[in-house]
PDB file of C-alpha atoms in Angstrom:
ATOM      1  CA  UNK A   1      93.923 100.312  75.821  1.00 51.00           C
ATOM      2  CA  UNK A   2      95.209  97.022  76.737  1.00 67.00           C
ATOM      3  CA  UNK A   3      98.499  95.368  76.629  1.00 78.00           C
ATOM      4  CA  UNK A   4      96.997  92.013  76.359  1.00 90.00           C
ATOM      5  CA  UNK A   5      95.869  90.131  73.361  1.00 90.00           C
ATOM      6  CA  UNK A   6      92.059  89.584  74.371  1.00 92.00           C
ATOM      7  CA  UNK A   7      92.302  85.658  74.525  1.00 93.00           C
ATOM      8  CA  UNK A   8      95.827  85.505  76.179  1.00 94.00           C
ATOM      9  CA  UNK A   9      93.676  83.140  79.587  1.00 96.00           C
ATOM     10  CA  UNK A  10      90.517  83.330  77.411  1.00 94.00           C
ATOM     11  CA  UNK A  11      90.940  79.476  78.606  1.00 92.00           C
ATOM     12  CA  UNK A  12      91.553  79.807  82.422  1.00 96.00           C
ATOM     13  CA  UNK A  13      89.816  80.408  85.523  1.00 98.00           C
ATOM     14  CA  UNK A  14      91.627  83.200  87.537  1.00 98.00           C
ATOM     15  CA  UNK A  15      90.446  83.850  91.320  1.00 98.00           C
ATOM     16  CA  UNK A  16      91.747  86.872  92.726  1.00 98.00           C
ATOM     17  CA  UNK A  17      91.130  87.396  96.337  1.00 97.00           C
ATOM     18  CA  UNK A  18      91.342  90.911  98.381  1.00 95.00           C
ATOM     19  CA  UNK A  19      90.026  92.401  95.072  1.00 96.00           C
ATOM     20  CA  UNK A  20      87.718  95.154  96.274  1.00 93.00           C
ATOM     21  CA  UNK A  21      91.680  96.014  97.440  1.00 90.00           C
ATOM     22  CA  UNK A  22      92.946  98.739  94.518  1.00 91.00           C
ATOM     23  CA  UNK A  23      95.927  96.343  93.143  1.00 96.00           C
ATOM     24  CA  UNK A  24      92.867  92.971  93.229  1.00 96.00           C
ATOM     25  CA  UNK A  25      90.057  95.654  91.568  1.00 96.00           C
ATOM     26  CA  UNK A  26      93.338  96.479  89.143  1.00 96.00           C
ATOM     27  CA  UNK A  27      93.771  92.741  88.555  1.00 97.00           C
ATOM     28  CA  UNK A  28      90.769  91.375  88.293  1.00 97.00           C
ATOM     29  CA  UNK A  29      89.886  93.947  85.405  1.00 97.00           C
ATOM     30  CA  UNK A  30      93.029  93.458  83.559  1.00 97.00           C
ATOM     31  CA  UNK A  31      92.266  89.418  83.183  1.00 97.00           C
ATOM     32  CA  UNK A  32      88.577  89.822  82.066  1.00 97.00           C
ATOM     33  CA  UNK A  33      90.231  91.730  79.315  1.00 96.00           C
ATOM     34  CA  UNK A  34      92.337  89.265  78.727  1.00 97.00           C
ATOM     35  CA  UNK A  35      89.747  86.482  78.381  1.00 96.00           C
ATOM     36  CA  UNK A  36      90.115  84.763  81.153  1.00 97.00           C
ATOM     37  CA  UNK A  37      86.252  84.223  83.585  1.00 98.00           C
ATOM     38  CA  UNK A  38      87.058  85.674  86.826  1.00 98.00           C
ATOM     39  CA  UNK A  39      86.149  84.869  90.461  1.00 98.00           C
ATOM     40  CA  UNK A  40      86.806  88.170  92.812  1.00 98.00           C
ATOM     41  CA  UNK A  41      86.298  88.112  96.220  1.00 97.00           C
ATOM     42  CA  UNK A  42      86.729  90.220  99.514  1.00 95.00           C
ATOM     43  CA  UNK A  43      85.224  91.395 102.736  1.00 93.00           C
ATOM     44  CA  UNK A  44      83.009  94.379 100.771  1.00 93.00           C
ATOM     45  CA  UNK A  45      80.432  93.092  99.307  1.00 93.00           C
ATOM     46  CA  UNK A  46      79.314  96.542  97.572  1.00 94.00           C
ATOM     47  CA  UNK A  47      82.980  97.568  95.703  1.00 94.00           C
ATOM     48  CA  UNK A  48      82.387  93.299  95.331  1.00 96.00           C
ATOM     49  CA  UNK A  49      78.979  94.123  93.744  1.00 95.00           C
ATOM     50  CA  UNK A  50      81.300  97.602  92.429  1.00 95.00           C
ATOM     51  CA  UNK A  51      83.764  96.569  90.610  1.00 96.00           C
ATOM     52  CA  UNK A  52      81.360  93.366  89.619  1.00 96.00           C
ATOM     53  CA  UNK A  53      79.736  95.717  86.942  1.00 96.00           C
ATOM     54  CA  UNK A  54      83.072  96.907  85.613  1.00 96.00           C
ATOM     55  CA  UNK A  55      83.565  94.277  84.901  1.00 97.00           C
ATOM     56  CA  UNK A  56      80.337  93.064  83.172  1.00 95.00           C
ATOM     57  CA  UNK A  57      81.328  96.075  81.054  1.00 95.00           C
ATOM     58  CA  UNK A  58      84.589  93.936  79.769  1.00 96.00           C
ATOM     59  CA  UNK A  59      83.608  91.032  79.789  1.00 96.00           C
ATOM     60  CA  UNK A  60      80.275  88.888  79.466  1.00 96.00           C
ATOM     61  CA  UNK A  61      78.238  88.837  82.417  1.00 96.00           C
ATOM     62  CA  UNK A  62      78.392  85.078  82.961  1.00 96.00           C
ATOM     63  CA  UNK A  63      82.315  85.071  82.742  1.00 97.00           C
ATOM     64  CA  UNK A  64      82.260  86.485  85.957  1.00 97.00           C
ATOM     65  CA  UNK A  65      81.688  85.148  89.536  1.00 97.00           C
ATOM     66  CA  UNK A  66      81.208  86.999  93.350  1.00 97.00           C
ATOM     67  CA  UNK A  67      81.489  85.066  96.206  1.00 98.00           C
ATOM     68  CA  UNK A  68      82.421  87.251  99.716  1.00 97.00           C
ATOM     69  CA  UNK A  69      84.585  85.165 102.134  1.00 97.00           C
ATOM     70  CA  UNK A  70      86.731  85.999 104.913  1.00 95.00           C
ATOM     71  CA  UNK A  71      89.378  83.621 104.357  1.00 95.00           C
ATOM     72  CA  UNK A  72      90.300  84.013 108.076  1.00 95.00           C
ATOM     73  CA  UNK A  73      87.515  81.674 108.331  1.00 95.00           C
ATOM     74  CA  UNK A  74      88.169  77.944 107.382  1.00 96.00           C
ATOM     75  CA  UNK A  75      84.311  77.209 106.758  1.00 97.00           C
ATOM     76  CA  UNK A  76      85.266  80.548 103.801  1.00 97.00           C
ATOM     77  CA  UNK A  77      87.584  78.886 102.146  1.00 97.00           C
ATOM     78  CA  UNK A  78      86.462  75.332 101.497  1.00 97.00           C
ATOM     79  CA  UNK A  79      82.906  77.319 100.647  1.00 97.00           C
ATOM     80  CA  UNK A  80      84.576  79.627  98.535  1.00 98.00           C
ATOM     81  CA  UNK A  81      86.531  76.711  96.589  1.00 98.00           C
ATOM     82  CA  UNK A  82      83.455  75.030  96.195  1.00 98.00           C
ATOM     83  CA  UNK A  83      80.887  77.553  95.124  1.00 98.00           C
ATOM     84  CA  UNK A  84      83.784  78.789  91.954  1.00 98.00           C
ATOM     85  CA  UNK A  85      84.501  75.752  90.902  1.00 98.00           C
ATOM     86  CA  UNK A  86      80.146  75.477  90.385  1.00 98.00           C
ATOM     87  CA  UNK A  87      80.560  78.883  88.126  1.00 97.00           C
ATOM     88  CA  UNK A  88      83.446  78.143  86.659  1.00 98.00           C
ATOM     89  CA  UNK A  89      84.560  75.046  86.833  1.00 97.00           C
ATOM     90  CA  UNK A  90      88.413  74.159  87.536  1.00 98.00           C
ATOM     91  CA  UNK A  91      90.549  77.217  89.009  1.00 98.00           C
ATOM     92  CA  UNK A  92      94.597  76.803  87.354  1.00 97.00           C
ATOM     93  CA  UNK A  93      94.982  80.106  88.593  1.00 98.00           C
ATOM     94  CA  UNK A  94      95.069  81.620  91.669  1.00 98.00           C
ATOM     95  CA  UNK A  95      95.843  85.600  92.386  1.00 98.00           C
ATOM     96  CA  UNK A  96      97.239  86.001  96.191  1.00 98.00           C
ATOM     97  CA  UNK A  97      96.299  89.593  96.643  1.00 96.00           C
ATOM     98  CA  UNK A  98      94.349  89.718 100.191  1.00 93.00           C
ATOM     99  CA  UNK A  99      96.785  91.824 102.528  1.00 91.00           C
ATOM    100  CA  UNK A 100      96.146  94.172 105.749  1.00 89.00           C
ATOM    101  CA  UNK A 101      98.898  96.748 106.244  1.00 86.00           C
ATOM    102  CA  UNK A 102     100.365  98.277 109.590  1.00 81.00           C
ATOM    103  CA  UNK A 103     103.266 100.383 110.862  1.00 78.00           C
ATOM    104  CA  UNK A 104     104.164 100.250 114.161  1.00 86.00           C
ATOM    105  CA  UNK A 105     108.017 100.458 116.555  1.00 83.00           C
ATOM    106  CA  UNK A 106     108.691  97.002 117.662  1.00 90.00           C
ATOM    107  CA  UNK A 107     107.886  99.216 121.347  1.00 91.00           C
ATOM    108  CA  UNK A 108     104.664  99.333 119.881  1.00 88.00           C
ATOM    109  CA  UNK A 109     103.748  96.014 118.947  1.00 89.00           C
ATOM    110  CA  UNK A 110     101.641  94.065 120.540  1.00 90.00           C
ATOM    111  CA  UNK A 111     100.153  90.026 120.439  1.00 94.00           C
ATOM    112  CA  UNK A 112      97.284  90.597 119.069  1.00 93.00           C
ATOM    113  CA  UNK A 113      98.481  93.545 116.295  1.00 91.00           C
ATOM    114  CA  UNK A 114     101.616  90.704 115.435  1.00 93.00           C
ATOM    115  CA  UNK A 115      99.016  87.815 115.381  1.00 94.00           C
ATOM    116  CA  UNK A 116      96.266  90.128 112.322  1.00 93.00           C
ATOM    117  CA  UNK A 117      99.614  90.409 110.132  1.00 94.00           C
ATOM    118  CA  UNK A 118     100.975  87.227 110.383  1.00 95.00           C
ATOM    119  CA  UNK A 119      97.608  85.297 110.575  1.00 95.00           C
ATOM    120  CA  UNK A 120      95.881  87.531 107.429  1.00 94.00           C
ATOM    121  CA  UNK A 121      99.155  88.432 105.204  1.00 95.00           C
ATOM    122  CA  UNK A 122     101.197  84.758 104.968  1.00 96.00           C
ATOM    123  CA  UNK A 123      98.642  82.268 107.292  1.00 96.00           C
ATOM    124  CA  UNK A 124      95.566  81.849 106.047  1.00 96.00           C
ATOM    125  CA  UNK A 125      96.329  82.931 102.233  1.00 96.00           C
ATOM    126  CA  UNK A 126      98.805  80.255 102.787  1.00 97.00           C
ATOM    127  CA  UNK A 127      96.419  78.026 104.133  1.00 98.00           C
ATOM    128  CA  UNK A 128      93.763  78.985 101.127  1.00 98.00           C
ATOM    129  CA  UNK A 129      96.541  78.756  98.535  1.00 98.00           C
ATOM    130  CA  UNK A 130      97.027  74.480  99.896  1.00 98.00           C
ATOM    131  CA  UNK A 131      93.679  73.445  98.993  1.00 97.00           C
ATOM    132  CA  UNK A 132      93.373  74.849  96.079  1.00 98.00           C
ATOM    133  CA  UNK A 133      97.240  73.420  95.253  1.00 98.00           C
ATOM    134  CA  UNK A 134      96.604  70.650  96.152  1.00 98.00           C
ATOM    135  CA  UNK A 135      93.652  70.683  93.558  1.00 97.00           C
ATOM    136  CA  UNK A 136      96.792  71.616  90.371  1.00 98.00           C
ATOM    137  CA  UNK A 137      98.605  69.028  91.286  1.00 98.00           C
ATOM    138  CA  UNK A 138      95.559  66.653  90.164  1.00 97.00           C
ATOM    139  CA  UNK A 139      94.944  68.293  87.162  1.00 97.00           C
ATOM    140  CA  UNK A 140      99.763  68.780  86.565  1.00 97.00           C
ATOM    141  CA  UNK A 141      98.516  72.318  86.217  1.00 97.00           C
ATOM    142  CA  UNK A 142      98.022  76.078  87.706  1.00 98.00           C
ATOM    143  CA  UNK A 143      99.906  79.068  88.202  1.00 98.00           C
ATOM    144  CA  UNK A 144     100.753  80.834  91.211  1.00 98.00           C
ATOM    145  CA  UNK A 145     100.698  84.699  92.129  1.00 98.00           C
ATOM    146  CA  UNK A 146     101.520  85.982  95.126  1.00 98.00           C
ATOM    147  CA  UNK A 147     101.550  89.573  96.543  1.00 97.00           C
ATOM    148  CA  UNK A 148     103.873  90.727  98.661  1.00 96.00           C
ATOM    149  CA  UNK A 149     105.547  93.949  98.693  1.00 93.00           C
ATOM    150  CA  UNK A 150     109.502  95.451  98.442  1.00 93.00           C
ATOM    151  CA  UNK A 151     108.617  94.951 101.840  1.00 90.00           C
ATOM    152  CA  UNK A 152     109.168  91.337 101.833  1.00 89.00           C
ATOM    153  CA  UNK A 153     112.388  92.379 100.548  1.00 92.00           C
ATOM    154  CA  UNK A 154     114.536  94.077 103.001  1.00 91.00           C
ATOM    155  CA  UNK A 155     113.767  96.142 106.205  1.00 89.00           C
ATOM    156  CA  UNK A 156     112.625  99.990 107.297  1.00 84.00           C
ATOM    157  CA  UNK A 157     111.704 102.143 110.020  1.00 84.00           C
ATOM    158  CA  UNK A 158     108.666 100.583 111.572  1.00 80.00           C
ATOM    159  CA  UNK A 159     107.878  98.089 109.743  1.00 84.00           C
ATOM    160  CA  UNK A 160     109.205  94.784 111.646  1.00 92.00           C
ATOM    161  CA  UNK A 161     104.994  93.004 111.754  1.00 92.00           C
ATOM    162  CA  UNK A 162     104.224  93.990 108.260  1.00 92.00           C
ATOM    163  CA  UNK A 163     107.838  93.723 106.933  1.00 93.00           C
ATOM    164  CA  UNK A 164     107.999  89.502 109.076  1.00 95.00           C
ATOM    165  CA  UNK A 165     104.744  88.552 107.109  1.00 95.00           C
ATOM    166  CA  UNK A 166     106.092  90.017 103.790  1.00 96.00           C
ATOM    167  CA  UNK A 167     109.280  88.020 104.334  1.00 96.00           C
ATOM    168  CA  UNK A 168     107.234  85.271 105.104  1.00 97.00           C
ATOM    169  CA  UNK A 169     105.530  85.008 101.663  1.00 97.00           C
ATOM    170  CA  UNK A 170     108.340  85.694  99.535  1.00 97.00           C
ATOM    171  CA  UNK A 171     109.443  83.058 101.746  1.00 97.00           C
ATOM    172  CA  UNK A 172     107.032  80.979 100.965  1.00 97.00           C
ATOM    173  CA  UNK A 173     106.637  81.445  97.190  1.00 98.00           C
ATOM    174  CA  UNK A 174     110.280  80.403  96.672  1.00 98.00           C
ATOM    175  CA  UNK A 175     109.617  77.104  98.628  1.00 98.00           C
ATOM    176  CA  UNK A 176     106.779  76.333  96.964  1.00 98.00           C
ATOM    177  CA  UNK A 177     108.056  77.089  93.885  1.00 98.00           C
ATOM    178  CA  UNK A 178     110.817  74.892  93.897  1.00 98.00           C
ATOM    179  CA  UNK A 179     107.448  71.922  95.172  1.00 98.00           C
ATOM    180  CA  UNK A 180     105.519  73.066  92.403  1.00 98.00           C
ATOM    181  CA  UNK A 181     107.385  73.319  89.134  1.00 98.00           C
ATOM    182  CA  UNK A 182     107.438  69.240  90.122  1.00 98.00           C
ATOM    183  CA  UNK A 183     104.049  68.887  89.444  1.00 98.00           C
ATOM    184  CA  UNK A 184     103.658  71.532  85.778  1.00 97.00           C
ATOM    185  CA  UNK A 185     102.720  75.044  88.580  1.00 98.00           C
ATOM    186  CA  UNK A 186     104.020  77.813  88.884  1.00 98.00           C
ATOM    187  CA  UNK A 187     104.077  80.490  92.171  1.00 98.00           C
ATOM    188  CA  UNK A 188     105.750  83.996  91.313  1.00 98.00           C
ATOM    189  CA  UNK A 189     105.155  86.491  94.119  1.00 98.00           C
ATOM    190  CA  UNK A 190     105.057  89.796  92.767  1.00 98.00           C
ATOM    191  CA  UNK A 191     107.063  93.236  94.775  1.00 97.00           C
ATOM    192  CA  UNK A 192     105.653  96.707  94.324  1.00 95.00           C
ATOM    193  CA  UNK A 193     106.417  99.443  97.068  1.00 91.00           C
ATOM    194  CA  UNK A 194     104.498 102.286  97.118  1.00 90.00           C
ATOM    195  CA  UNK A 195     101.180 101.684  94.830  1.00 91.00           C
ATOM    196  CA  UNK A 196      97.977 104.056  94.893  1.00 90.00           C
ATOM    197  CA  UNK A 197      95.899 102.651  96.811  1.00 87.00           C
ATOM    198  CA  UNK A 198      93.757 103.363 100.169  1.00 85.00           C
ATOM    199  CA  UNK A 199      96.540 100.772 101.299  1.00 84.00           C
ATOM    200  CA  UNK A 200      99.319 102.718 100.868  1.00 83.00           C
ATOM    201  CA  UNK A 201      98.014 105.947 101.157  1.00 86.00           C
ATOM    202  CA  UNK A 202      96.600 105.488 104.479  1.00 85.00           C
ATOM    203  CA  UNK A 203     100.477 104.101 105.537  1.00 83.00           C
ATOM    204  CA  UNK A 204     101.682 107.727 104.413  1.00 87.00           C
ATOM    205  CA  UNK A 205      98.850 109.628 106.325  1.00 88.00           C
ATOM    206  CA  UNK A 206     100.210 107.873 109.479  1.00 82.00           C
ATOM    207  CA  UNK A 207     103.508 108.398 108.737  1.00 83.00           C
ATOM    208  CA  UNK A 208     103.334 111.610 108.348  1.00 85.00           C
ATOM    209  CA  UNK A 209     101.936 111.936 110.997  1.00 86.00           C
ATOM    210  CA  UNK A 210     104.568 110.187 113.407  1.00 82.00           C
ATOM    211  CA  UNK A 211     106.904 112.963 111.619  1.00 87.00           C
ATOM    212  CA  UNK A 212     104.298 115.837 112.735  1.00 92.00           C
ATOM    213  CA  UNK A 213     103.613 116.805 108.381  1.00 93.00           C
ATOM    214  CA  UNK A 214     100.738 117.122 106.608  1.00 93.00           C
ATOM    215  CA  UNK A 215      99.975 114.098 104.224  1.00 90.00           C
ATOM    216  CA  UNK A 216     100.267 116.555 100.629  1.00 90.00           C
ATOM    217  CA  UNK A 217     104.138 115.874 101.793  1.00 91.00           C
ATOM    218  CA  UNK A 218     104.259 113.004 102.925  1.00 90.00           C
ATOM    219  CA  UNK A 219     103.207 112.267  99.651  1.00 90.00           C
ATOM    220  CA  UNK A 220     106.153 114.414  98.350  1.00 91.00           C
ATOM    221  CA  UNK A 221     108.592 113.113 100.477  1.00 90.00           C
ATOM    222  CA  UNK A 222     107.125 108.966  99.696  1.00 89.00           C
ATOM    223  CA  UNK A 223     107.168 109.934  95.924  1.00 92.00           C
ATOM    224  CA  UNK A 224     110.830 112.027  95.882  1.00 92.00           C
ATOM    225  CA  UNK A 225     112.810 108.626  97.393  1.00 91.00           C
ATOM    226  CA  UNK A 226     111.827 107.311  94.352  1.00 93.00           C
ATOM    227  CA  UNK A 227     114.847 107.345  92.023  1.00 94.00           C
ATOM    228  CA  UNK A 228     112.128 107.232  88.927  1.00 95.00           C
ATOM    229  CA  UNK A 229     109.958 110.387  91.328  1.00 94.00           C
ATOM    230  CA  UNK A 230     106.917 108.725  91.531  1.00 94.00           C
ATOM    231  CA  UNK A 231     104.812 105.847  93.445  1.00 93.00           C
ATOM    232  CA  UNK A 232     103.665 102.840  91.463  1.00 94.00           C
ATOM    233  CA  UNK A 233      99.795 103.177  89.983  1.00 95.00           C
ATOM    234  CA  UNK A 234      97.556 100.071  90.542  1.00 95.00           C
ATOM    235  CA  UNK A 235      97.704  98.910  86.448  1.00 96.00           C
ATOM    236  CA  UNK A 236     101.558  98.668  86.175  1.00 96.00           C
ATOM    237  CA  UNK A 237     102.030  96.454  89.134  1.00 97.00           C
ATOM    238  CA  UNK A 238      98.259  94.694  88.101  1.00 97.00           C
ATOM    239  CA  UNK A 239      99.862  94.251  84.446  1.00 97.00           C
ATOM    240  CA  UNK A 240     102.430  92.827  86.155  1.00 97.00           C
ATOM    241  CA  UNK A 241     100.961  90.098  87.568  1.00 98.00           C
ATOM    242  CA  UNK A 242      98.755  89.140  84.522  1.00 97.00           C
ATOM    243  CA  UNK A 243     102.130  88.571  82.160  1.00 97.00           C
ATOM    244  CA  UNK A 244     103.164  86.532  85.160  1.00 98.00           C
ATOM    245  CA  UNK A 245      99.934  83.891  84.442  1.00 98.00           C
ATOM    246  CA  UNK A 246     100.119  84.347  80.589  1.00 96.00           C
ATOM    247  CA  UNK A 247     102.089  81.359  79.301  1.00 94.00           C
ATOM    248  CA  UNK A 248     104.460  83.980  77.688  1.00 95.00           C
ATOM    249  CA  UNK A 249     105.380  84.023  81.646  1.00 96.00           C
ATOM    250  CA  UNK A 250     106.126  79.928  81.222  1.00 96.00           C
ATOM    251  CA  UNK A 251     109.785  79.578  82.581  1.00 97.00           C
ATOM    252  CA  UNK A 252     109.532  81.817  85.281  1.00 98.00           C
ATOM    253  CA  UNK A 253     109.656  79.968  88.753  1.00 98.00           C
ATOM    254  CA  UNK A 254     109.549  81.153  92.517  1.00 98.00           C
ATOM    255  CA  UNK A 255     110.977  84.427  91.480  1.00 97.00           C
ATOM    256  CA  UNK A 256     110.078  87.992  93.382  1.00 97.00           C
ATOM    257  CA  UNK A 257     109.526  90.318  90.594  1.00 97.00           C
ATOM    258  CA  UNK A 258     109.883  94.478  91.988  1.00 97.00           C
ATOM    259  CA  UNK A 259     107.976  97.251  90.812  1.00 96.00           C
ATOM    260  CA  UNK A 260     110.473  99.873  92.614  1.00 92.00           C
ATOM    261  CA  UNK A 261     110.242 102.722  90.635  1.00 93.00           C
ATOM    262  CA  UNK A 262     114.777 101.509  91.289  1.00 93.00           C
ATOM    263  CA  UNK A 263     114.506 102.358  94.447  1.00 90.00           C
ATOM    264  CA  UNK A 264     115.305  98.669  94.876  1.00 90.00           C
ATOM    265  CA  UNK A 265     117.860  96.555  92.946  1.00 86.00           C
ATOM    266  CA  UNK A 266     119.577  93.948  93.363  1.00 76.00           C
TER     267      UNK A 266
END
């Protein structure tokens, strides 16, 4: 059952990056159910087609554009924007859900690993946003939601490079928000902790291996570390992102909305 009116985003075209990941996948379904025209992108064409099939059970086929792209490539970023605009017109909502994870202690880090996390999670996401933002400035409207993390708000063991990339996203969100709101554009971030996605499960699996415990024990340990006693669902994060795209969130600017089950309060 939807939390939102079926026409809450009917006036918007929303581009979702990382739509093949758990959070991006669910976000696409939520905003499609709110009436938005949706462009989904990612590198896994098979998963994109599967998502498109699900979206077409929620909204009209013509409201969905499927555009595979590698956002680390400049030509792909530019083509993505041009093709999305051709399909649905002005992009007035952007959800930056694309990202990679990885946990290593400082002595295990190498230059390639650091560059990969910073490139995907921060640099390329910012460059894509910059192109779309310029068009939003011309229209004096737009909403941008960046997927950050609790790791962008506090450090944790074995998480130096990933946390640095997500701290960068939070800092960029706050700084850009101050500039963008002068043009009627809102920029916010969502900061979830563990979410029941493939990426999080892989992270928990690696952590369990380092501790010499089973994956199941690692999942239980992760849940028990949260005051609510469980990790979040992708749908919960998607609903928060969707809310930030609506007019109901019109005066929420530059925030980093935590979804932590009570594990991070400040």
